Amino acid sequence: MNTSIAPVQTPPQPAEPHEPDPSAASPTPPRPPRRVVVPSLAGPLSGGLVFVLMLLDFGTDLGRQAVALGYGANFFEAQGNAFLDGRIDVPAYVMGIEGFLIDGKTYMYFGPFPAILRIPVLLVTDDFVGQMTVVSMLVAFVVFAVFTTRLVWLVRSAILGDTPVSTRESVLAGIFLAGVTGGTTLTFDAALPWVYHEVYLWQTALVVAAAYWLVRLGIRPTVRGVAWLGLVALCAVLTRTTGGWGVCLGTIALAGWMFRGRSFAGRRRLAPLVLVAGALPLAVGIAYNMVKFGHPYLFPLQDQVWTTLNQHRRFALEANGGTITGPLFFPTSLVTYFDPRSIRFVDYFPWITLPGHNAHGVGGAVIDQAYRTGSVTAFMPLWLLMALAALPTVLRRTRPRHLDHRGRDGDDGQGVRALRPAVVATVFMTGGVMAYGYLAFRYTSEFVPALVVGSTITLWAVVAPLARRSRAVTAALAALITAGGLFSMAAETATGFAAAATTHRGPALERYLDLQSRLSGGPGSSFAALISRSDHLPRGGSADQLHVRGACDGLYLNTGDTYEPWIVVEERSNLVSVGLPSSSARESVDLFVVHGKATRQVFLQTFDDGSAQVGIRNETGVYYGPLFRPYPGEDVRVGLRTDPTIGYLEVSSTPGGFVGYVPLQEWYADWVSRIGWVEPVYDQAVTLPGSRLRIKPAEGLTPPLCARLVDHNLARD
């Protein structure tokens, strides 16, 4: 008899719900379909073309600088070299008015991340000091474009799930990517390659990258994703405080969401790591600022060199309790950055400009400094409307749709809820500029990450579903996004092109004005109406006006700026010819008097042995050029040539050569820039008694641009 016991048959149990292992390696992703690849390349490349043209100022110079003297182009190189020397402080002469003098050392308020990027180059050579800004900004834009593209498709996955991308969606995505990469304040920033704009390129790129990783962790949490988020957060907090703090607090918010019981176990296991990814970079940023300035995030403006020089800065600090940050500035920022009227349309090139006057305080707020400032509403209207339209999607309490390949509701992933930490991070970072008593158009860059995230959500939550209705609806939506993107591209490019010309001046400004005249000038034109003439320097006026002094003795442009209302475009050189007798004596003869903040003289010094030299007498002393001996019968020609790029007169002689510089356009005690003028001591030929020096004034060449503008736009007398 078989006494063996039959094995107990265990009834089948229901399968446990599958939970993703966050530490498991992801399988090799399939190649993205063509409907994803084509818009992902065509869109950013189109927007990138606009950006690169502005970055290079329609040229090819990768070492281009915003101003001719290179100020603001070498701050990060100085910081990088300081790091290599084991220091944080930087040379005072590099920082100028931007330096913070604390305990005898000068510090910069910019974050160190762009300086760290330069260290590999600085280890090899110093040949590119002051010439790396353009390349750095270009790399930052590439990072921005790449992560904007990845974010667009990731947000689609969060909202629409794994449904195949339709042709209509592909077209809309490509148009959107072109507009959002080329039609933001970043394009304006590209026009001026200096540290002030470079940090905004990097901040925007890093915050958008962080937004991508925040969304990705909300959908597919992995240890690798947490590591990337922590790295990006660290880079962001070491670039700009506002963006860095926004990213870190958004990361901490994501960690708090993961701790909630409704999240699946994989999220809860990663929550402590996500918390560290947000808190640790924040602690590093706080520690770095504490070492320099003794505060978690603020700068001691009372210790800035600019504060010691500018009376209005001191007044603003006193009026606002020692700071220029706080909620009292919110109404001013709200009006400045969101007033739809903060743009100006004109009927001459470039047709779209910044408002014709500086921004101003609202509600009695005492502003530190304010410049001509366009608004988000006026310059990026479509992205703002789309971002606002995303709020119902983000804030609704219902579980968002996550569709499978058949278009049915699924229950895997977190959908739209995964977008909320990114929205929190990008919106929170705008709080800094909204509470800051300093107004400038570049500060609208602070809103770009929020606009990118918000408009992307609307693209997939609102626009894509509407596009499914019919081809006509799709065509209308495509036309709307195209028009909005092209308008923002045109507005940012037009203002950037003008800003590059008026900031750098010299040939760039001459090219800009010549283009204005050729495209929109002519007798009786609106451009011709901007030109005035008199025998004196310009007074008063409004933005874009041109003034001709005398018979093209000088050409000047009104910038519309309160601090620097008129700038020199070009001036006729001042010349004088001096004949020396066969036997000369020791004598000093003044040839020119330069009137400005102080009175300076240019003189000729002769000696008993027949030699001579040209000198400059100013408020600090007397300075001489090279000693020379003219050939018998040779006249000495002394000239003063205006260099508009630096606002100085270059003094030289033939023979002899370069003598020195005399200021022409200077900042006065009220920190308003004014233009000086040259007075020749002799306005007709004369032979001096006693020394027998023969002095004969000569007329310099007519400035070519002034002559063309007058001939093309003004009726002859």
XYZ file of C-alpha atoms in Angstrom:
717
model
C 0.000 0.000 0.000
C 1.329 3.326 -0.923
C 1.646 5.348 2.275
C 3.300 8.397 0.741
C 1.582 11.672 1.440
C 0.538 13.656 -1.528
C 2.038 17.136 -1.630
C -0.217 19.905 -0.480
C -1.448 21.938 -3.399
C -1.277 25.629 -2.549
C -4.024 27.554 -4.241
C -2.797 30.278 -6.558
C -2.427 33.681 -4.902
C -3.109 37.009 -6.566
C 0.033 38.632 -7.891
C 1.527 41.467 -5.873
C 1.366 44.814 -7.584
C 4.600 45.536 -9.338
C 6.670 48.377 -7.910
C 9.544 49.745 -9.908
C 12.980 49.300 -8.439
C 14.486 52.781 -8.393
C 18.020 51.454 -8.311
C 17.569 49.052 -11.191
C 19.199 49.936 -14.466
C 16.753 51.008 -17.124
C 16.651 48.960 -20.312
C 18.076 50.492 -23.429
C 15.411 52.905 -24.642
C 14.093 52.410 -28.147
C 15.069 54.853 -30.832
C 12.662 57.802 -30.796
C 10.284 57.919 -33.749
C 10.815 60.321 -36.602
C 7.887 62.441 -35.446
C 9.905 63.174 -32.308
C 13.369 63.468 -33.853
C 12.495 65.938 -36.621
C 10.836 68.612 -34.439
C 13.473 68.049 -31.747
C 16.160 69.040 -34.233
C 14.383 71.518 -36.482
C 12.830 73.542 -33.668
C 15.885 74.234 -31.490
C 18.113 74.696 -34.539
C 15.766 77.371 -35.872
C 15.575 79.140 -32.535
C 19.288 78.623 -32.031
C 20.068 80.344 -35.318
C 18.392 83.512 -34.050
C 20.281 83.256 -30.771
C 23.673 82.705 -32.416
C 23.198 85.614 -34.822
C 22.567 87.877 -31.847
C 25.412 86.379 -29.824
C 27.894 87.088 -32.617
C 26.221 90.398 -33.543
C 25.798 89.059 -37.079
C 29.553 88.527 -37.290
C 32.094 85.796 -36.569
C 34.070 87.074 -33.569
C 33.953 84.461 -30.793
C 35.915 86.800 -28.529
C 33.401 89.629 -28.847
C 32.814 91.799 -25.780
C 29.875 94.000 -24.826
C 32.036 97.112 -24.395
C 35.275 98.064 -26.094
C 37.260 98.289 -22.855
C 36.200 94.754 -21.958
C 34.652 95.644 -18.611
C 32.491 92.833 -17.290
C 34.153 90.269 -19.558
C 36.947 89.031 -17.283
C 35.295 88.748 -13.859
C 35.027 84.973 -13.990
C 38.586 84.551 -15.236
C 39.743 86.591 -12.231
C 37.673 84.395 -9.925
C 38.997 81.229 -11.553
C 42.601 82.351 -11.138
C 41.840 83.231 -7.517
C 40.581 79.685 -6.956
C 43.787 78.316 -8.469
C 45.722 80.484 -6.005
C 43.650 79.148 -3.110
C 41.688 82.383 -2.595
C 38.104 83.579 -2.941
C 38.841 87.307 -3.151
C 39.654 88.861 -6.519
C 41.737 91.866 -7.645
C 39.991 95.164 -6.971
C 41.032 96.643 -10.321
C 39.147 93.906 -12.168
C 35.852 94.400 -10.350
C 35.826 98.198 -10.295
C 32.493 99.524 -9.038
C 31.051 95.996 -8.747
C 33.507 94.867 -6.077
C 32.623 94.396 -2.412
C 35.417 95.628 -0.153
C 35.376 93.652 3.107
C 38.288 93.584 5.560
C 40.645 94.877 2.896
C 39.697 92.204 0.342
C 37.523 92.511 -2.752
C 34.818 89.953 -3.501
C 32.435 89.515 -6.409
C 28.753 88.825 -5.865
C 28.417 86.566 -8.898
C 28.276 82.845 -8.232
C 31.424 80.811 -8.931
C 30.040 78.194 -11.340
C 30.945 80.043 -14.593
C 34.405 80.660 -13.101
C 34.820 76.956 -12.336
C 34.029 76.154 -15.973
C 36.959 78.335 -17.050
C 39.540 76.667 -14.819
C 40.560 73.958 -17.360
C 41.447 76.711 -19.847
C 43.164 78.857 -17.206
C 45.333 75.898 -16.218
C 46.769 75.899 -19.731
C 46.863 79.547 -20.811
C 45.822 83.098 -19.990
C 45.561 84.039 -23.659
C 41.764 83.906 -23.583
C 41.144 85.983 -20.471
C 38.186 88.248 -21.195
C 37.369 86.361 -24.400
C 35.492 83.308 -23.135
C 32.111 84.886 -22.496
C 30.638 84.224 -25.941
C 31.663 80.562 -25.878
C 30.328 80.152 -22.354
C 26.991 81.704 -23.315
C 26.799 79.479 -26.384
C 27.377 76.347 -24.298
C 24.735 77.524 -21.833
C 22.254 77.962 -24.667
C 22.959 74.457 -25.942
C 22.213 73.108 -22.458
C 19.028 75.182 -22.373
C 17.891 73.992 -25.811
C 18.649 70.326 -25.100
C 16.795 70.226 -21.806
C 13.912 72.312 -23.115
C 13.485 69.740 -25.876
C 13.704 66.820 -23.455
C 11.287 68.553 -21.111
C 8.729 69.030 -23.894
C 8.543 65.307 -24.607
C 8.702 64.344 -20.944
C 5.765 66.606 -20.129
C 3.866 65.027 -22.993
C 4.485 61.632 -21.422
C 3.198 62.909 -18.083
C 0.005 64.309 -19.598
C -0.767 62.041 -22.548
C 1.092 58.901 -21.571
C 2.617 56.602 -24.168
C 0.239 57.398 -27.007
C 2.041 57.624 -30.357
C 2.982 61.117 -31.471
C 0.745 62.252 -34.302
C 1.880 64.292 -37.273
C -0.108 67.257 -36.006
C 1.553 67.069 -32.602
C 4.948 66.784 -34.247
C 4.395 69.950 -36.268
C 3.102 71.878 -33.263
C 6.016 70.709 -31.115
C 8.572 71.797 -33.706
C 7.050 75.257 -34.057
C 6.807 75.595 -30.288
C 10.438 74.576 -29.750
C 11.640 77.071 -32.345
C 9.724 79.864 -30.672
C 10.548 79.049 -27.079
C 14.291 78.659 -27.751
C 14.650 81.740 -29.953
C 11.898 83.995 -28.670
C 12.738 84.745 -25.040
C 14.810 87.305 -23.160
C 17.801 85.000 -23.632
C 18.028 86.245 -27.218
C 18.249 89.813 -25.940
C 20.829 88.692 -23.370
C 22.941 87.226 -26.173
C 23.414 90.691 -27.670
C 25.631 91.774 -24.764
C 28.301 89.175 -23.924
C 29.350 90.173 -20.426
C 28.942 88.636 -16.997
C 25.591 90.283 -16.294
C 23.983 88.359 -19.138
C 26.161 85.258 -19.014
C 24.872 84.354 -15.555
C 21.303 84.567 -16.833
C 22.072 82.169 -19.668
C 23.527 79.671 -17.239
C 20.829 80.169 -14.630
C 18.059 79.607 -17.161
C 19.775 76.568 -18.649
C 20.368 74.980 -15.254
C 16.890 75.702 -13.911
C 15.250 74.219 -17.014
C 17.555 71.199 -16.673
C 16.514 70.898 -13.033
C 12.853 71.143 -14.050
C 13.413 68.214 -16.399
C 14.932 66.073 -13.662
C 12.219 67.053 -11.192
C 9.542 65.878 -13.613
C 11.476 62.754 -14.515
C 11.898 61.777 -10.878
C 8.194 62.326 -10.336
C 7.428 59.897 -13.158
C 10.312 57.410 -13.063
C 12.331 57.720 -9.839
C 15.884 56.343 -9.949
C 19.041 56.858 -7.930
C 20.750 58.051 -11.075
C 18.073 60.671 -11.589
C 18.479 61.887 -8.016
C 22.229 62.233 -8.542
C 21.717 64.288 -11.698
C 19.179 66.503 -9.965
C 21.557 67.106 -7.065
C 24.391 68.020 -9.434
C 22.238 70.428 -11.424
C 20.913 71.985 -8.208
C 24.476 72.521 -6.975
C 25.486 74.189 -10.238
C 22.372 76.370 -10.150
C 22.879 77.556 -6.583
C 26.496 78.429 -7.438
C 25.367 80.475 -10.442
C 22.614 82.735 -9.110
C 20.938 82.754 -5.725
C 17.381 83.124 -7.023
C 17.472 80.224 -9.460
C 19.525 78.030 -7.140
C 17.205 78.516 -4.196
C 14.185 77.903 -6.411
C 15.609 74.597 -7.635
C 16.635 73.480 -4.155
C 13.271 74.307 -2.610
C 11.498 72.617 -5.521
C 13.626 69.532 -4.896
C 12.757 69.584 -1.201
C 9.080 69.882 -2.178
C 9.494 66.800 -4.382
C 10.996 64.910 -1.444
C 8.036 65.894 0.719
C 5.634 64.662 -1.947
C 7.472 61.350 -2.106
C 7.049 60.901 1.634
C 3.268 60.963 1.296
C 1.487 57.663 1.788
C -0.292 57.858 -1.561
C 3.035 57.576 -3.381
C 4.223 54.080 -4.145
C 7.044 52.519 -2.178
C 9.733 53.286 -4.712
C 9.203 56.960 -4.194
C 9.268 56.676 -0.438
C 12.587 54.841 -0.495
C 14.148 57.587 -2.602
C 12.673 60.480 -0.645
C 15.638 60.839 1.764
C 18.052 60.952 -1.180
C 15.942 63.571 -2.937
C 15.876 65.602 0.269
C 19.676 65.494 0.386
C 19.816 66.459 -3.319
C 17.945 69.646 -2.447
C 19.285 70.447 1.009
C 22.990 69.785 0.422
C 23.425 72.179 -2.562
C 21.411 74.760 -0.646
C 23.757 74.378 2.315
C 26.790 74.745 0.027
C 25.375 77.938 -1.472
C 24.606 79.352 1.966
C 28.064 78.463 3.253
C 29.781 80.098 0.268
C 27.798 83.314 0.713
C 28.401 83.273 4.467
C 32.164 83.034 3.957
C 32.133 86.060 1.674
C 29.368 88.234 3.064
C 28.220 86.813 6.401
C 24.621 86.273 5.234
C 22.818 83.198 3.854
C 21.888 84.883 0.571
C 22.070 88.709 0.658
C 24.996 90.972 -0.244
C 26.191 93.829 2.014
C 25.456 96.627 -0.428
C 26.880 99.175 1.991
C 30.293 97.596 1.329
C 30.089 97.752 -2.461
C 32.415 100.196 -4.199
C 29.481 101.560 -6.185
C 27.762 102.567 -2.926
C 30.741 104.681 -1.900
C 30.637 106.520 -5.238
C 26.934 106.934 -5.906
C 24.909 109.250 -3.718
C 21.560 107.923 -4.948
C 22.517 104.356 -3.963
C 23.221 105.589 -0.446
C 19.937 107.484 -0.416
C 18.020 104.396 -1.580
C 19.618 102.244 1.116
C 18.804 104.797 3.789
C 15.212 105.207 2.577
C 14.642 101.439 2.522
C 16.197 100.553 5.859
C 19.627 99.559 4.582
C 18.443 97.260 1.798
C 16.925 97.391 -1.667
C 15.038 94.112 -1.342
C 11.661 93.484 0.221
C 7.917 93.255 -0.426
C 7.591 97.030 -0.800
C 9.122 96.679 -4.281
C 6.550 94.102 -5.424
C 4.061 96.658 -6.863
C 6.871 98.342 -8.800
C 8.124 95.043 -10.210
C 4.585 93.922 -11.032
C 3.957 97.053 -13.097
C 7.423 97.073 -14.675
C 7.579 93.431 -15.697
C 3.923 92.821 -16.581
C 2.564 96.079 -17.998
C 1.537 95.230 -21.594
C 2.371 98.806 -22.615
C 6.065 98.349 -21.809
C 7.107 98.149 -25.431
C 7.430 100.758 -28.166
C 6.538 100.386 -31.833
C 8.088 102.948 -34.172
C 7.927 103.473 -37.927
C 11.665 103.276 -38.477
C 14.194 100.468 -38.119
C 14.209 98.308 -36.011
C 10.473 99.088 -35.542
C 10.276 97.475 -32.090
C 12.170 98.995 -29.169
C 12.168 99.214 -25.418
C 10.008 101.913 -23.794
C 11.361 105.371 -24.522
C 12.080 106.183 -20.882
C 13.438 104.530 -17.771
C 11.193 102.524 -15.468
C 10.219 104.147 -12.182
C 9.063 103.291 -8.698
C 5.410 102.752 -7.812
C 3.701 103.605 -4.548
C 6.520 105.725 -3.211
C 9.175 102.996 -3.467
C 12.682 104.447 -3.727
C 14.398 102.510 -6.517
C 18.156 102.046 -6.612
C 18.548 102.074 -10.393
C 16.061 101.723 -13.221
C 16.645 101.415 -16.950
C 14.477 101.188 -20.054
C 12.669 97.944 -19.319
C 10.327 95.910 -21.482
C 7.794 93.608 -19.875
C 7.182 89.884 -20.061
C 3.646 90.610 -21.211
C 4.767 92.807 -24.090
C 7.784 90.840 -25.328
C 6.722 87.238 -24.636
C 2.907 87.445 -24.697
C 2.173 83.982 -26.045
C 4.454 82.174 -23.615
C 2.912 84.112 -20.726
C -0.651 83.315 -21.829
C 0.210 79.644 -22.282
C 1.910 79.532 -18.886
C -1.151 81.032 -17.208
C -3.384 78.602 -19.086
C -1.440 75.750 -17.478
C -2.600 76.650 -13.972
C -5.965 74.803 -14.139
C -4.159 71.675 -15.289
C -1.526 71.887 -12.566
C -3.877 72.832 -9.737
C -6.784 70.496 -10.374
C -7.214 67.790 -7.747
C -8.442 65.009 -10.044
C -5.975 62.308 -10.968
C -4.505 63.283 -14.319
C -4.906 61.062 -17.323
C -2.122 58.644 -18.139
C -3.083 56.891 -21.344
C -1.857 53.573 -22.611
C -1.138 52.860 -26.250
C -4.870 52.310 -26.889
C -5.820 55.684 -25.455
C -7.345 54.231 -22.273
C -6.860 55.588 -18.776
C -4.138 53.774 -16.933
C -2.980 53.769 -13.333
C 0.793 53.690 -13.705
C 2.896 56.765 -12.982
C 1.933 60.054 -11.400
C 0.995 62.095 -14.469
C 0.406 65.798 -14.041
C 1.176 65.632 -10.334
C 4.797 65.016 -11.313
C 4.883 68.479 -12.898
C 4.102 70.389 -9.723
C 7.603 70.444 -8.148
C 9.019 71.891 -11.383
C 6.308 74.548 -11.421
C 7.029 75.362 -7.771
C 10.774 75.685 -8.440
C 10.465 77.918 -11.504
C 7.806 80.171 -9.994
C 9.556 80.485 -6.638
C 12.774 81.715 -8.272
C 10.969 84.786 -9.621
C 10.389 86.043 -6.077
C 13.869 87.526 -5.907
C 13.459 89.893 -8.839
C 9.904 90.766 -7.817
C 11.223 92.015 -4.474
C 14.269 93.844 -5.820
C 14.565 97.612 -6.129
C 16.616 97.526 -9.333
C 14.830 97.447 -12.687
C 16.340 96.247 -15.963
C 15.117 94.329 -18.999
C 17.608 91.513 -18.464
C 15.802 90.663 -15.220
C 12.870 89.319 -17.231
C 15.179 86.340 -17.814
C 14.113 85.246 -14.321
C 10.678 84.392 -15.710
C 11.867 82.315 -18.681
C 12.045 78.918 -16.878
C 8.497 79.343 -15.550
C 7.302 80.341 -19.017
C 8.997 77.311 -20.576
C 7.515 74.872 -18.061
C 4.061 76.443 -18.060
C 3.728 76.853 -21.818
C 4.929 73.277 -22.352
C 2.167 72.002 -20.069
C -0.419 73.974 -22.035
C 0.987 72.659 -25.312
C 0.065 69.099 -24.354
C -2.859 69.644 -21.994
C -4.773 72.169 -24.121
C -3.297 72.713 -27.583
C -2.696 69.078 -28.553
C -6.242 67.919 -27.659
C -7.692 70.844 -29.624
C -5.539 69.927 -32.622
C -7.208 66.488 -32.790
C -10.512 68.055 -33.781
C -9.683 68.952 -37.370
C -6.975 70.064 -39.726
C -8.397 73.572 -39.738
C -8.045 73.831 -35.973
C -4.504 72.469 -36.208
C -3.611 75.023 -38.877
C -5.032 77.841 -36.764
C -3.106 76.705 -33.688
C 0.091 76.326 -35.710
C -0.374 79.821 -37.124
C -0.957 81.228 -33.635
C 2.172 79.629 -32.171
C 4.191 80.647 -35.232
C 3.016 84.243 -34.984
C 3.676 84.391 -31.243
C 7.122 82.880 -31.621
C 8.104 85.091 -34.551
C 6.910 88.204 -32.739
C 8.991 87.415 -29.661
C 11.992 86.576 -31.830
C 11.632 89.860 -33.698
C 11.107 91.914 -30.537
C 14.041 90.394 -28.675
C 16.298 90.592 -31.738
C 15.396 94.203 -32.500
C 16.012 95.397 -28.953
C 19.144 93.294 -28.650
C 20.618 94.613 -31.887
C 20.026 98.186 -30.737
C 21.438 97.476 -27.277
C 24.593 95.927 -28.738
C 25.160 98.999 -30.920
C 24.553 101.632 -28.252
C 26.563 99.755 -25.625
C 29.674 98.968 -27.694
C 29.461 102.045 -29.951
C 32.059 102.838 -32.584
C 31.681 100.798 -35.794
C 28.771 98.788 -34.334
C 26.755 101.933 -33.677
C 27.678 103.435 -37.046
C 26.495 100.262 -38.788
C 23.226 100.357 -36.858
C 22.462 103.989 -37.703
C 23.488 103.541 -41.326
C 21.090 100.602 -41.548
C 18.361 102.746 -39.997
C 18.890 105.409 -42.624
C 18.969 102.995 -45.555
C 15.918 100.987 -44.466
C 13.656 103.736 -43.181
C 15.239 107.089 -44.004
C 14.885 109.681 -46.720
C 13.608 113.267 -46.906
C 10.326 113.631 -45.052
C 10.600 110.215 -43.397
C 10.048 109.514 -39.724
C 13.735 108.768 -39.395
C 14.628 112.126 -40.943
C 12.397 113.803 -38.365
C 14.656 112.415 -35.643
C 17.628 114.478 -36.866
C 18.200 117.977 -35.492
C 20.999 120.460 -36.193
C 22.623 123.295 -34.268
C 26.035 124.763 -33.528
C 25.969 123.418 -29.990
C 25.982 120.107 -28.171
C 22.549 118.459 -27.860
C 20.248 119.234 -24.964
C 17.035 117.540 -23.831
C 15.524 115.324 -26.497
C 14.015 111.856 -26.445
C 14.992 108.315 -27.350
C 16.439 107.669 -30.831
C 16.896 111.339 -31.727
C 20.065 112.304 -33.586
C 21.808 115.663 -33.355
C 24.279 117.106 -35.839
C 26.614 119.766 -34.469
C 27.721 122.358 -36.980
C 28.747 121.166 -40.425
C 29.007 117.575 -39.247
C 31.503 118.529 -36.563
C 29.777 115.948 -34.392
C 26.956 113.385 -34.501
C 25.187 112.347 -31.301
C 22.457 109.837 -30.389
C 19.855 110.106 -27.655
C 19.641 106.769 -25.823
C 16.468 107.542 -23.874
C 18.372 106.602 -20.733
C 18.293 108.879 -17.706
C 21.895 108.211 -16.745
C 23.487 108.529 -20.176
C 21.022 110.509 -22.297
C 23.361 111.395 -25.187
C 26.318 109.479 -26.568
C 28.894 110.346 -29.208
C 28.518 108.596 -32.542
C 31.395 110.335 -34.322
C 33.152 113.707 -34.326
C 35.416 115.599 -36.674
C 39.039 115.417 -35.544
C 40.644 118.601 -34.226
C 43.936 119.411 -35.977
C 46.564 122.105 -35.802
C 49.845 122.513 -37.656
C 52.803 124.147 -35.913
C 55.866 125.362 -37.802
C 59.069 125.643 -35.766
C 61.683 128.296 -36.571
C 65.197 127.252 -37.516
C 66.353 128.104 -34.024
C 63.830 127.587 -31.245
C 63.757 128.361 -27.566
C 62.287 126.555 -24.589
C 58.590 127.426 -24.632
C 55.183 125.877 -23.869
C 52.209 126.777 -26.079
C 48.625 125.655 -25.399
C 46.908 124.389 -28.541
C 43.565 122.985 -27.337
C 41.384 123.304 -24.245
C 39.066 120.373 -23.478
C 36.051 121.380 -21.399
C 34.311 118.750 -19.306
C 34.164 117.601 -15.712
C 37.514 119.365 -15.444
C 39.388 121.644 -17.825
C 42.363 120.041 -19.571
C 44.900 121.477 -21.997
C 46.905 119.980 -24.832
C 50.142 121.879 -25.401
C 53.391 121.824 -27.373
C 56.687 122.071 -25.520
C 59.763 123.180 -27.482
C 63.399 123.045 -26.355
C 66.595 124.934 -27.125
C 68.097 122.075 -29.134
C 65.232 122.032 -31.658
C 63.415 119.065 -30.125
C 59.796 119.147 -28.993
C 57.074 117.075 -27.380
C 53.314 117.272 -26.959
C 51.855 117.185 -23.469
C 48.550 116.962 -21.605
C 47.791 119.057 -18.543
C 44.901 117.811 -16.390
C 43.659 117.881 -12.801
C 46.244 115.334 -11.659
C 49.380 116.710 -13.292
C 51.275 117.106 -16.543
C 52.005 114.205 -18.903
C 54.307 114.252 -21.914
C 54.398 112.275 -25.107
C 57.569 111.087 -26.848
C 60.374 113.562 -27.440
C 60.998 114.151 -31.156
C 63.085 116.376 -33.425
C 61.377 117.579 -36.640
C 63.295 117.709 -39.890
C 64.276 121.207 -41.009
C 61.213 122.881 -42.451
C 58.882 120.107 -41.236
C 55.689 121.206 -39.492
C 54.406 119.436 -36.386
C 50.802 118.258 -36.741
C 48.889 117.761 -33.484
C 45.516 116.027 -33.560
C 42.692 115.081 -31.211
C 40.657 112.125 -32.482
C 37.438 111.115 -30.751
C 37.134 107.425 -29.890
C 33.403 106.912 -29.187
C 33.901 103.343 -27.970
C 35.673 104.572 -24.844
C 34.498 108.199 -24.677
C 38.014 109.667 -24.879
C 40.013 111.924 -27.145
C 43.194 110.337 -28.454
C 46.019 112.881 -28.596
C 48.837 112.280 -31.078
C 51.366 114.172 -33.143
C 53.327 113.772 -36.354
C 56.197 113.382 -35.788
C 56.099 111.985 -32.288
C 53.189 109.562 -32.310
C 50.754 108.702 -29.542
C 50.638 111.064 -26.555
C 47.699 110.027 -24.388
C 43.973 110.222 -23.775
C 41.740 113.020 -22.538
C 38.206 112.244 -21.253
C 35.388 113.521 -23.456
C 32.264 111.825 -22.070
C 32.319 111.609 -18.281
C 30.206 110.668 -15.281
C 29.520 113.631 -13.037
C 28.809 113.700 -9.298
C 25.124 112.941 -9.933
C 26.210 109.969 -12.077
C 24.742 111.400 -15.228
C 27.058 111.166 -18.224
C 27.738 114.381 -20.124
C 29.695 115.132 -23.285
C 32.543 117.641 -23.251
C 33.843 119.758 -26.104
C 37.158 120.870 -27.575
C 38.058 124.544 -27.925
C 40.998 125.310 -30.228
C 43.134 128.059 -28.726
C 43.811 129.455 -32.204
C 40.989 129.630 -34.723
C 43.108 131.220 -37.469
C 46.713 131.167 -38.650
C 49.082 133.160 -36.482
C 52.807 133.619 -35.892
C 53.589 134.009 -32.220
C 55.798 136.985 -31.414
C 59.062 136.150 -29.788
C 59.104 132.389 -30.375
C 58.166 132.774 -34.068
C 56.066 129.589 -33.888
C 53.707 129.443 -36.870
C 50.343 128.001 -35.803
C 47.763 127.105 -38.442
C 44.456 125.359 -37.630
C 43.495 122.567 -40.008
C 40.119 121.005 -40.680
C 39.704 117.305 -40.034
C 37.906 114.980 -42.395
C 34.120 115.102 -42.381
C 32.745 112.130 -40.405
C 31.443 109.803 -43.141
C 28.288 108.563 -41.418
C 27.182 112.071 -40.516
C 27.673 113.166 -44.101
C 25.622 110.238 -45.423
C 22.812 110.813 -42.939
C 22.594 114.504 -43.784
C 22.740 113.926 -47.550
C 20.153 111.135 -47.459
C 17.667 112.571 -44.988
C 17.872 116.355 -44.860
C 16.960 118.741 -47.646
C 19.835 120.915 -48.776
C 19.685 124.583 -47.849
